mmCIF file of C-alpha atoms in Angstrom:
data_model
loop_
_atom_site.group_PDB
_atom_site.id
_atom_site.type_symbol
_atom_site.label_atom_id
_atom_site.label_comp_id
_atom_site.label_asym_id
_atom_site.label_seq_id
_atom_site.Cartn_x
_atom_site.Cartn_y
_atom_site.Cartn_z
ATOM 1 C CA MET A 1088 -2.477 -42.158 21.342
ATOM 2 C CA LYS A 1089 -2.132 -38.961 19.680
ATOM 3 C CA TYR A 1090 -5.382 -37.866 18.366
ATOM 4 C CA LEU A 1091 -3.893 -36.373 15.612
ATOM 5 C CA ARG A 1092 -0.580 -36.704 13.648
ATOM 6 C CA THR A 1093 1.728 -33.758 14.572
ATOM 7 C CA LYS A 1094 1.659 -32.479 11.309
ATOM 8 C CA SER A 1095 -2.257 -32.010 11.284
ATOM 9 C CA LYS A 1096 -2.011 -30.322 14.835
ATOM 10 C CA SER A 1097 0.458 -27.940 13.462
ATOM 11 C CA LEU A 1098 -1.517 -27.477 10.187
ATOM 12 C CA ILE A 1099 -4.697 -26.502 12.394
ATOM 13 C CA ARG A 1100 -3.017 -24.224 14.691
ATOM 14 C CA THR A 1101 -0.942 -22.538 11.870
ATOM 15 C CA LEU A 1102 -4.321 -21.912 10.111
ATOM 16 C CA CYS A 1103 -6.526 -21.095 13.150
ATOM 17 C CA GLU A 1104 -4.103 -18.941 15.332
ATOM 18 C CA GLY A 1105 -3.914 -15.248 13.526
ATOM 19 C CA THR A 1106 -5.561 -15.551 10.747
ATOM 20 C CA VAL A 1107 -8.308 -13.364 9.817
ATOM 21 C CA LEU A 1108 -11.076 -14.936 10.739
ATOM 22 C CA LEU A 1109 -13.530 -14.893 7.742
ATOM 23 C CA ILE A 1110 -16.190 -16.896 9.680
ATOM 24 C CA LEU A 1111 -17.325 -14.284 11.519
ATOM 25 C CA THR A 1112 -17.833 -12.187 8.239
ATOM 26 C CA PHE A 1113 -19.773 -15.050 6.436
ATOM 27 C CA SER A 1114 -21.098 -17.636 8.888
ATOM 28 C CA LEU A 1115 -22.522 -15.044 11.497
ATOM 29 C CA SER A 1116 -24.538 -12.965 8.696
ATOM 30 C CA GLY A 1117 -25.528 -16.647 7.464
ATOM 31 C CA CYS A 1118 -24.202 -15.470 3.727
ATOM 32 C CA LEU A 1119 -21.790 -17.671 2.981
ATOM 33 C CA TYR A 1120 -22.433 -20.050 0.171
ATOM 34 C CA PRO A 1121 -19.282 -21.343 -1.420
ATOM 35 C CA ASP A 1122 -19.315 -21.889 -5.111
ATOM 36 C CA SER A 1123 -19.506 -25.632 -5.954
ATOM 37 C CA ASP A 1124 -17.652 -27.267 -8.541
ATOM 38 C CA GLU A 1125 -20.595 -26.520 -11.171
ATOM 39 C CA GLY A 1126 -20.190 -22.704 -10.504
ATOM 40 C CA ILE A 1127 -23.362 -22.213 -8.313
ATOM 41 C CA PRO A 1128 -23.376 -18.615 -7.158
ATOM 42 C CA LYS A 1129 -23.457 -17.724 -3.491
ATOM 43 C CA VAL A 1130 -26.968 -17.607 -1.450
ATOM 44 C CA ASN A 1131 -27.838 -14.929 1.324
ATOM 45 C CA TYR A 1132 -29.839 -17.027 3.189
ATOM 46 C CA ARG A 1133 -30.285 -14.310 6.019
ATOM 47 C CA GLU A 1134 -33.787 -13.221 4.817
ATOM 48 C CA SER A 1135 -34.924 -16.466 4.340
ATOM 49 C CA VAL A 1136 -34.598 -17.484 7.876
ATOM 50 C CA LYS A 1137 -35.784 -14.521 8.990
ATOM 51 C CA ARG A 1138 -39.241 -14.833 7.066
ATOM 52 C CA ILE A 1139 -39.478 -18.501 7.934
ATOM 53 C CA GLN A 1140 -38.411 -17.845 11.519
ATOM 54 C CA SER A 1141 -41.658 -15.475 11.942
ATOM 55 C CA ALA A 1142 -43.965 -17.839 10.296
ATOM 56 C CA VAL A 1143 -42.987 -20.786 12.592
ATOM 57 C CA ASP A 1144 -43.218 -18.457 15.568
ATOM 58 C CA ASP A 1145 -46.756 -16.918 14.366
ATOM 59 C CA PHE A 1146 -47.716 -20.952 13.434
ATOM 60 C CA GLN A 1147 -46.718 -22.324 16.724
ATOM 61 C CA GLN A 1148 -48.569 -19.482 18.674
ATOM 62 C CA GLU A 1149 -51.590 -20.126 16.855
ATOM 63 C CA GLU A 1150 -51.984 -23.479 16.106
ATOM 64 C CA GLY A 1151 -49.932 -25.287 19.346
ATOM 65 C CA ILE A 1152 -47.582 -27.453 17.244
ATOM 66 C CA LEU A 1153 -44.418 -26.811 14.950
ATOM 67 C CA PRO A 1154 -44.846 -27.089 11.647
ATOM 68 C CA ILE A 1155 -42.316 -29.998 10.910
ATOM 69 C CA ILE A 1156 -42.439 -33.178 8.714
ATOM 70 C CA ASN A 1157 -42.422 -36.060 10.570
ATOM 71 C CA ALA A 1158 -38.976 -37.918 10.872
ATOM 72 C CA ASP A 1159 -37.637 -41.173 12.048
ATOM 73 C CA ILE A 1160 -36.298 -41.365 15.790
ATOM 74 C CA THR A 1161 -33.262 -42.330 14.277
ATOM 75 C CA THR A 1162 -32.653 -39.488 11.688
ATOM 76 C CA PRO A 1163 -29.572 -37.382 13.224
ATOM 77 C CA ARG A 1164 -30.280 -33.972 15.110
ATOM 78 C CA TYR A 1165 -29.250 -32.084 11.892
ATOM 79 C CA GLU A 1166 -31.661 -33.518 9.484
ATOM 80 C CA LYS A 1167 -34.411 -34.417 11.731
ATOM 81 C CA PHE A 1168 -37.103 -31.682 11.951
ATOM 82 C CA ARG A 1169 -37.510 -30.153 8.685
ATOM 83 C CA ILE A 1170 -40.099 -27.810 8.316
ATOM 84 C CA ASP A 1171 -43.276 -28.147 6.086
ATOM 85 C CA LEU A 1172 -42.893 -24.667 3.988
ATOM 86 C CA ASP A 1173 -46.153 -25.781 1.881
ATOM 87 C CA MET A 1174 -48.176 -26.169 4.885
ATOM 88 C CA LEU A 1175 -47.138 -22.380 6.001
ATOM 89 C CA ASN A 1176 -47.478 -21.677 2.428
ATOM 90 C CA LYS A 1177 -51.066 -22.636 2.209
ATOM 91 C CA LYS A 1178 -52.099 -21.617 5.603
ATOM 92 C CA GLY A 1179 -50.965 -18.192 5.039
ATOM 93 C CA TYR A 1180 -48.093 -18.146 7.141
ATOM 94 C CA LEU A 1181 -45.786 -17.479 4.120
ATOM 95 C CA ASP A 1182 -46.511 -15.257 1.045
ATOM 96 C CA ASP A 1183 -44.457 -17.419 -0.809
ATOM 97 C CA ILE A 1184 -41.485 -20.411 -0.236
ATOM 98 C CA PRO A 1185 -37.995 -18.493 -0.405
ATOM 99 C CA SER A 1186 -36.225 -19.392 -3.424
ATOM 100 C CA THR A 1187 -33.486 -20.918 -1.649
ATOM 101 C CA ALA A 1188 -35.516 -23.652 -0.624
ATOM 102 C CA PHE A 1189 -35.473 -27.297 -2.445
ATOM 103 C CA GLU A 1190 -39.177 -27.017 -2.618
ATOM 104 C CA LYS A 1191 -38.568 -24.428 -4.656
ATOM 105 C CA GLY A 1192 -35.033 -25.608 -6.620
ATOM 106 C CA GLY A 1193 -32.838 -24.166 -4.209
ATOM 107 C CA SER A 1194 -29.888 -26.056 -2.459
ATOM 108 C CA ALA A 1195 -31.303 -26.357 1.235
ATOM 109 C CA TYR A 1196 -33.624 -27.734 3.700
ATOM 110 C CA PHE A 1197 -35.058 -25.833 6.664
ATOM 111 C CA LEU A 1198 -34.789 -27.156 9.946
ATOM 112 C CA ILE A 1199 -35.943 -26.479 13.244
ATOM 113 C CA LEU A 1200 -33.460 -27.126 16.295
ATOM 114 C CA ASN A 1201 -34.221 -26.636 19.885
ATOM 115 C CA GLU A 1202 -37.577 -27.891 19.141
ATOM 116 C CA GLU A 1203 -38.651 -28.318 22.927
ATOM 117 C CA SER A 1204 -37.176 -24.978 24.617
ATOM 118 C CA ASP A 1205 -36.525 -22.658 21.798
ATOM 119 C CA PRO A 1206 -37.623 -23.831 18.170
ATOM 120 C CA THR A 1207 -35.017 -21.952 15.672
ATOM 121 C CA VAL A 1208 -34.532 -22.279 12.081
ATOM 122 C CA LYS A 1209 -31.370 -23.486 10.388
ATOM 123 C CA VAL A 1210 -30.181 -23.995 7.190
ATOM 124 C CA MET A 1211 -29.269 -27.679 5.865
ATOM 125 C CA ASP A 1212 -26.871 -27.562 2.781
ATOM 126 C CA LEU A 1213 -28.124 -29.885 0.470
ATOM 127 C CA VAL A 1214 -24.812 -29.840 -1.459
ATOM 128 C CA THR A 1215 -22.610 -31.063 1.482
ATOM 129 C CA VAL A 1216 -25.100 -33.724 1.646
ATOM 130 C CA GLN A 1217 -25.055 -34.734 -1.811
ATOM 131 C CA LYS A 1218 -20.994 -34.711 -2.113
ATOM 132 C CA VAL A 1219 -21.230 -36.963 1.056
ATOM 133 C CA ASN A 1220 -23.786 -39.329 -0.616
ATOM 134 C CA ASP A 1221 -21.208 -39.429 -3.557
ATOM 135 C CA VAL A 1222 -18.325 -40.416 -1.495
ATOM 136 C CA GLN A 1223 -20.332 -43.033 0.524
ATOM 137 C CA LEU A 1224 -21.363 -44.641 -2.987
ATOM 138 C CA GLN A 1225 -17.803 -45.150 -4.045
ATOM 139 C CA ILE A 1226 -17.039 -46.668 -0.834
ATOM 140 C CA THR A 1227 -19.457 -49.091 -0.670
ATOM 141 C CA ARG A 1228 -18.612 -49.712 -4.375
ATOM 142 C CA TYR A 1229 -15.070 -50.516 -3.264
ATOM 143 C CA LYS A 1230 -16.084 -52.451 -0.035
ATOM 144 C CA SER A 1231 -18.207 -54.829 -2.414
ATOM 145 C CA ALA A 1232 -15.642 -55.479 -4.610
ATOM 146 C CA HIS A 1233 -12.864 -55.924 -2.322
ATOM 147 C CA GLY A 1234 -14.276 -58.334 0.170
ATOM 148 C CA GLY A 1235 -15.069 -55.834 2.563
ATOM 149 C CA VAL A 1236 -11.631 -54.087 2.556
ATOM 150 C CA LEU A 1237 -12.270 -50.477 2.874
ATOM 151 C CA PRO A 1238 -10.024 -47.542 0.874
ATOM 152 C CA ALA A 1239 -8.705 -46.356 4.033
ATOM 153 C CA GLY A 1240 -5.552 -43.657 4.556
ATOM 154 C CA ASP A 1241 -4.544 -43.188 7.667
ATOM 155 C CA GLU A 1242 -5.894 -43.660 11.148
ATOM 156 C CA ILE A 1243 -6.269 -39.839 11.691
ATOM 157 C CA TYR A 1244 -8.462 -39.835 14.641
ATOM 158 C CA PRO A 1245 -9.133 -42.985 16.745
ATOM 159 C CA GLY A 1246 -11.449 -45.327 14.890
ATOM 160 C CA LEU A 1247 -12.102 -42.539 11.713
ATOM 161 C CA PHE A 1248 -9.755 -42.503 8.578
ATOM 162 C CA SER A 1249 -8.711 -40.696 5.983
ATOM 163 C CA ILE A 1250 -9.828 -41.764 2.382
ATOM 164 C CA ASP A 1251 -7.338 -43.134 -0.022
ATOM 165 C CA SER A 1252 -9.215 -41.098 -3.190
ATOM 166 C CA LYS A 1253 -7.018 -43.262 -5.743
ATOM 167 C CA LYS A 1254 -8.343 -46.393 -4.325
ATOM 168 C CA ALA A 1255 -12.050 -45.192 -3.838
ATOM 169 C CA GLY A 1256 -12.113 -43.246 -6.935
ATOM 170 C CA THR A 1257 -13.173 -39.712 -5.184
ATOM 171 C CA GLY A 1258 -10.296 -37.831 -6.396
ATOM 172 C CA SER A 1259 -12.823 -35.302 -8.267
ATOM 173 C CA ILE A 1260 -15.108 -35.283 -5.207
ATOM 174 C CA LYS A 1261 -14.295 -31.911 -3.714
ATOM 175 C CA LEU A 1262 -16.305 -30.346 -0.752
ATOM 176 C CA SER A 1263 -16.032 -26.317 0.397
ATOM 177 C CA SER A 1264 -17.323 -25.753 3.923
ATOM 178 C CA VAL A 1265 -20.247 -23.607 4.163
ATOM 179 C CA TYR A 1266 -18.709 -21.862 6.809
ATOM 180 C CA SER A 1267 -15.060 -20.918 6.152
ATOM 181 C CA GLY A 1268 -15.049 -21.833 2.209
ATOM 182 C CA GLU A 1269 -12.132 -23.685 3.038
ATOM 183 C CA ASP A 1270 -11.479 -26.973 1.359
ATOM 184 C CA THR A 1271 -12.926 -29.680 3.887
ATOM 185 C CA PRO A 1272 -12.260 -33.353 3.969
ATOM 186 C CA PHE A 1273 -14.254 -36.576 4.424
ATOM 187 C CA ILE A 1274 -13.389 -38.975 6.733
ATOM 188 C CA MET A 1275 -14.910 -42.532 7.673
ATOM 189 C CA ASP A 1276 -15.247 -45.012 10.312
ATOM 190 C CA LYS A 1277 -14.325 -48.904 10.638
ATOM 191 C CA ASP A 1278 -17.275 -49.379 8.766
ATOM 192 C CA GLY A 1279 -17.282 -47.174 5.655
ATOM 193 C CA ASN A 1280 -19.397 -44.517 6.873
ATOM 194 C CA VAL A 1281 -18.466 -41.282 5.606
ATOM 195 C CA TYR A 1282 -18.786 -38.014 7.479
ATOM 196 C CA VAL A 1283 -17.558 -34.419 6.838
ATOM 197 C CA ASP A 1284 -14.608 -33.323 9.186
ATOM 198 C CA TYR A 1285 -15.433 -29.850 10.638
ATOM 199 C CA VAL A 1286 -12.331 -29.641 12.762
ATOM 200 C CA PHE A 1287 -11.030 -26.574 10.967
ATOM 201 C CA ASP A 1288 -14.267 -24.491 11.285
ATOM 202 C CA ILE A 1289 -14.772 -25.484 14.730
ATOM 203 C CA MET A 1290 -11.110 -24.645 15.975
ATOM 204 C CA THR A 1291 -11.901 -21.115 14.179
ATOM 205 C CA VAL A 1292 -14.944 -20.631 16.304
ATOM 206 C CA ILE A 1293 -13.228 -22.016 19.654
ATOM 207 C CA ASN A 1294 -10.169 -19.955 18.742
ATOM 208 C CA LYS A 1295 -12.461 -16.769 18.736
ATOM 209 C CA ASN A 1296 -14.322 -17.660 21.470
ATOM 210 C CA GLY A 1297 -10.997 -18.043 23.719
ATOM 211 C CA GLY A 1298 -11.303 -21.551 24.406
ATOM 212 C CA PRO A 1299 -14.471 -24.097 24.466
ATOM 213 C CA GLU A 1300 -17.243 -23.304 26.777
ATOM 214 C CA GLN A 1301 -17.542 -26.884 28.370
ATOM 215 C CA GLN A 1302 -14.747 -29.508 28.394
ATOM 216 C CA ASN A 1303 -17.172 -32.475 27.883
ATOM 217 C CA ARG A 1304 -19.893 -30.371 25.179
ATOM 218 C CA ASP A 1305 -20.487 -31.450 21.666
ATOM 219 C CA LEU A 1306 -18.696 -28.859 20.269
ATOM 220 C CA ARG A 1307 -20.588 -28.482 16.909
ATOM 221 C CA PHE A 1308 -23.065 -26.698 19.342
ATOM 222 C CA ASP A 1309 -20.196 -23.660 18.972
ATOM 223 C CA LEU A 1310 -21.112 -24.084 15.259
ATOM 224 C CA GLU A 1311 -24.977 -23.788 15.360
ATOM 225 C CA GLU A 1312 -24.448 -20.728 17.663
ATOM 226 C CA ALA A 1313 -22.091 -18.980 15.276
ATOM 227 C CA SER A 1314 -24.182 -19.550 11.822
ATOM 228 C CA TYR A 1315 -27.387 -20.356 10.237
ATOM 229 C CA TYR A 1316 -25.868 -23.495 9.121
ATOM 230 C CA VAL A 1317 -25.911 -26.791 10.565
ATOM 231 C CA PRO A 1318 -22.619 -28.952 10.806
ATOM 232 C CA VAL A 1319 -24.627 -31.937 8.554
ATOM 233 C CA LYS A 1320 -23.332 -35.428 8.171
ATOM 234 C CA SER A 1321 -20.634 -34.803 10.846
ATOM 235 C CA LEU A 1322 -19.815 -36.662 14.188
ATOM 236 C CA PRO A 1323 -19.934 -35.346 17.653
ATOM 237 C CA TYR A 1324 -16.495 -33.516 18.288
ATOM 238 C CA LEU A 1325 -15.291 -33.487 22.303
ATOM 239 C CA TRP A 1326 -12.228 -30.958 23.257
ATOM 240 C CA ILE A 1327 -9.413 -33.441 23.818
ATOM 241 C CA ASN A 1328 -5.640 -32.693 24.211
ATOM 242 C CA GLU A 1329 -6.562 -28.918 23.220
ATOM 243 C CA GLN A 1330 -7.812 -29.710 19.734
ATOM 244 C CA PRO A 1331 -11.550 -31.070 18.625
ATOM 245 C CA VAL A 1332 -11.400 -34.353 17.979
ATOM 246 C CA PRO A 1333 -14.836 -36.163 16.370
ATOM 247 C CA GLN A 1334 -15.826 -39.361 18.334
ATOM 248 C CA ALA A 1335 -16.393 -42.443 16.326
ATOM 249 C CA SER A 1336 -19.848 -44.003 16.774
ATOM 250 C CA ASN A 1337 -18.843 -47.023 17.219
#
């Protein structure tokens, strides 16, 4: 089975090969925050991440634990270990909570990755989360109203489908990638669970690096290492037939 339609594969290579890699300018500095449909301005997370990272390091050294909010074991990696900014603030490790944080009206949660070996502060974009949730709501409504049938388009990866936006009523829901600023599609599995398709962003990073580090490594780690952002609402990606392919969970 071909994992992408020939047209899609060609498009990815055309866009990624020989293109100026804007991801380097923006994601490595952590300063890319695409304008939303409502005109929300771009936000620079560099200073926020630096301040919170320092506070987390100091807290762990002095308290012997990480300042995280408890999460269920089933919580996805890129949503799991949310930093307790209120506690850091009250205990004096942060002078104030950054305005970029949800706790102060911003559009991000700050998370910790690699909690056991090298706790690292990352950014979870809540605009992305909200738009996935909006699409998910429409899919669930359609499925309920049509006897379990999904508003599926083409099977673009094994077990994963594009969404027929006309049927689902999701045509007005647009998502810009936090990595590249490009329009980013939604995909769903056979049960109607919705995800963001980060294939363009992953391919961009891989082209810059000269190829994937390991054939069986989850390619989302490449995005982790290239940016302050986490690829929230995503599936694992593997390198198959010279391209990133998301892996359906069921």
